[in-house]
Amino acid sequence: MSPADGAGGDGGGGGDWAGRLLPLPGFLVGTNTATAADWRDGLRLTGHFLARDAFGLHHRPIPQARQMLYDRVARLATESEERDAG
C-alpha cells in the first residue's frame, strides 16, 4: 500500500517503489493468517495513516499506549521469525 495516498497495489511488487510500500497483512488480503508479523504489519499500516492524517493534522504524536502496543507486537514478530529461521 502506498504511504503517500493509501492506494493499494495490484500484487505486482511495486517495481522501483517496492521498498517504500507498506506491506498489507495477510488477513487483509485473504490468506486468513494471524501471525505476529501480520499483526505488526497491520499496526504499522494503520499507524502510518494515524500519524499522518489523524494526529499529524493536529500536530500531536501517536499516543504512547499505541506505540507501546506496536513495539510489543514487533518484538513478538521478531522473536517468532527468529525461532522459525533457526
mmCIF file of C-alpha atoms in Angstrom:
data_model
loop_
_atom_site.group_PDB
_atom_site.id
_atom_site.type_symbol
_atom_site.label_atom_id
_atom_site.label_comp_id
_atom_site.label_asym_id
_atom_site.label_seq_id
_atom_site.Cartn_x
_atom_site.Cartn_y
_atom_site.Cartn_z
ATOM 1 C CA MET A 1 0.000 0.000 0.000
ATOM 2 C CA SER A 2 1.300 3.398 -0.916
ATOM 3 C CA PRO A 3 2.103 5.521 2.138
ATOM 4 C CA ALA A 4 1.575 8.649 0.049
ATOM 5 C CA ASP A 5 -2.045 8.171 -0.958
ATOM 6 C CA GLY A 6 -3.225 4.903 0.586
ATOM 7 C CA ALA A 7 -3.697 3.267 -2.802
ATOM 8 C CA GLY A 8 -3.448 -0.494 -2.790
ATOM 9 C CA GLY A 9 -1.157 -2.286 -5.169
ATOM 10 C CA ASP A 10 -2.096 -4.923 -7.673
ATOM 11 C CA GLY A 11 0.245 -7.512 -6.207
ATOM 12 C CA GLY A 12 2.897 -6.769 -8.836
ATOM 13 C CA GLY A 13 5.504 -5.943 -6.233
ATOM 14 C CA GLY A 14 5.653 -2.173 -6.734
ATOM 15 C CA GLY A 15 8.598 -2.142 -9.132
ATOM 16 C CA ASP A 16 11.068 0.588 -8.209
ATOM 17 C CA TRP A 17 8.834 1.649 -5.314
ATOM 18 C CA ALA A 18 8.637 -1.771 -3.614
ATOM 19 C CA GLY A 19 10.938 -0.735 -0.765
ATOM 20 C CA ARG A 20 8.719 2.222 0.120
ATOM 21 C CA LEU A 21 5.393 0.382 0.109
ATOM 22 C CA LEU A 22 3.731 -0.660 3.346
ATOM 23 C CA PRO A 23 3.022 -4.405 3.426
ATOM 24 C CA LEU A 24 -0.591 -5.489 3.707
ATOM 25 C CA PRO A 25 -1.093 -8.058 6.456
ATOM 26 C CA GLY A 26 -2.267 -11.479 5.325
ATOM 27 C CA PHE A 27 -5.655 -11.161 6.991
ATOM 28 C CA LEU A 28 -6.419 -8.160 4.741
ATOM 29 C CA VAL A 29 -5.528 -9.933 1.501
ATOM 30 C CA GLY A 30 -7.414 -13.147 2.122
ATOM 31 C CA THR A 31 -4.735 -15.532 3.352
ATOM 32 C CA ASN A 32 -6.505 -15.834 6.722
ATOM 33 C CA THR A 33 -3.246 -15.737 8.631
ATOM 34 C CA ALA A 34 -2.919 -14.216 12.052
ATOM 35 C CA THR A 35 0.775 -14.328 12.797
ATOM 36 C CA ALA A 36 2.592 -11.794 14.925
ATOM 37 C CA ALA A 37 4.148 -10.445 11.702
ATOM 38 C CA ASP A 38 0.663 -9.893 10.257
ATOM 39 C CA TRP A 39 -0.374 -8.011 13.378
ATOM 40 C CA ARG A 40 2.834 -5.950 13.231
ATOM 41 C CA ASP A 41 2.216 -5.104 9.572
ATOM 42 C CA GLY A 42 -1.377 -4.108 10.330
ATOM 43 C CA LEU A 43 -0.303 -1.875 13.209
ATOM 44 C CA ARG A 44 2.433 -0.337 11.067
ATOM 45 C CA LEU A 45 -0.036 0.321 8.256
ATOM 46 C CA THR A 46 -2.686 1.918 10.452
ATOM 47 C CA GLY A 47 -0.042 3.745 12.488
ATOM 48 C CA HIS A 48 1.297 5.437 9.380
ATOM 49 C CA PHE A 49 -2.093 6.879 8.499
ATOM 50 C CA LEU A 50 -2.956 7.717 12.101
ATOM 51 C CA ALA A 51 0.306 9.639 12.448
ATOM 52 C CA ARG A 52 -0.152 11.441 9.159
ATOM 53 C CA ASP A 53 -3.880 12.004 8.847
ATOM 54 C CA ALA A 54 -5.330 11.954 12.362
ATOM 55 C CA PHE A 55 -2.747 13.048 14.894
ATOM 56 C CA GLY A 56 -0.358 14.741 12.485
ATOM 57 C CA LEU A 57 -3.010 17.168 11.286
ATOM 58 C CA HIS A 58 -3.295 18.396 14.851
ATOM 59 C CA HIS A 59 0.473 18.370 15.406
ATOM 60 C CA ARG A 60 0.100 15.649 18.031
ATOM 61 C CA PRO A 61 2.154 12.467 18.415
ATOM 62 C CA ILE A 62 0.702 8.978 18.295
ATOM 63 C CA PRO A 63 -0.451 8.077 21.831
ATOM 64 C CA GLN A 64 2.213 6.327 23.872
ATOM 65 C CA ALA A 65 -0.042 3.318 24.504
ATOM 66 C CA ARG A 66 -0.444 2.806 20.746
ATOM 67 C CA GLN A 67 3.322 2.963 20.218
ATOM 68 C CA MET A 68 3.893 0.561 23.115
ATOM 69 C CA LEU A 69 1.438 -1.905 21.555
ATOM 70 C CA TYR A 70 3.278 -1.699 18.235
ATOM 71 C CA ASP A 71 6.658 -2.166 19.937
ATOM 72 C CA ARG A 72 5.442 -5.245 21.819
ATOM 73 C CA VAL A 73 3.911 -6.872 18.747
ATOM 74 C CA ALA A 74 7.026 -6.047 16.691
ATOM 75 C CA ARG A 75 9.184 -7.792 19.326
ATOM 76 C CA LEU A 76 6.905 -10.834 19.236
ATOM 77 C CA ALA A 77 7.111 -10.909 15.435
ATOM 78 C CA THR A 78 10.908 -10.708 15.507
ATOM 79 C CA GLU A 79 11.131 -13.488 18.097
ATOM 80 C CA SER A 80 8.760 -15.647 16.059
ATOM 81 C CA GLU A 81 10.677 -15.047 12.832
ATOM 82 C CA GLU A 82 13.988 -15.870 14.536
ATOM 83 C CA ARG A 83 12.532 -19.039 16.022
ATOM 84 C CA ASP A 84 11.171 -20.116 12.627
ATOM 85 C CA ALA A 85 14.509 -19.400 10.896
ATOM 86 C CA GLY A 86 16.654 -21.325 13.307
#
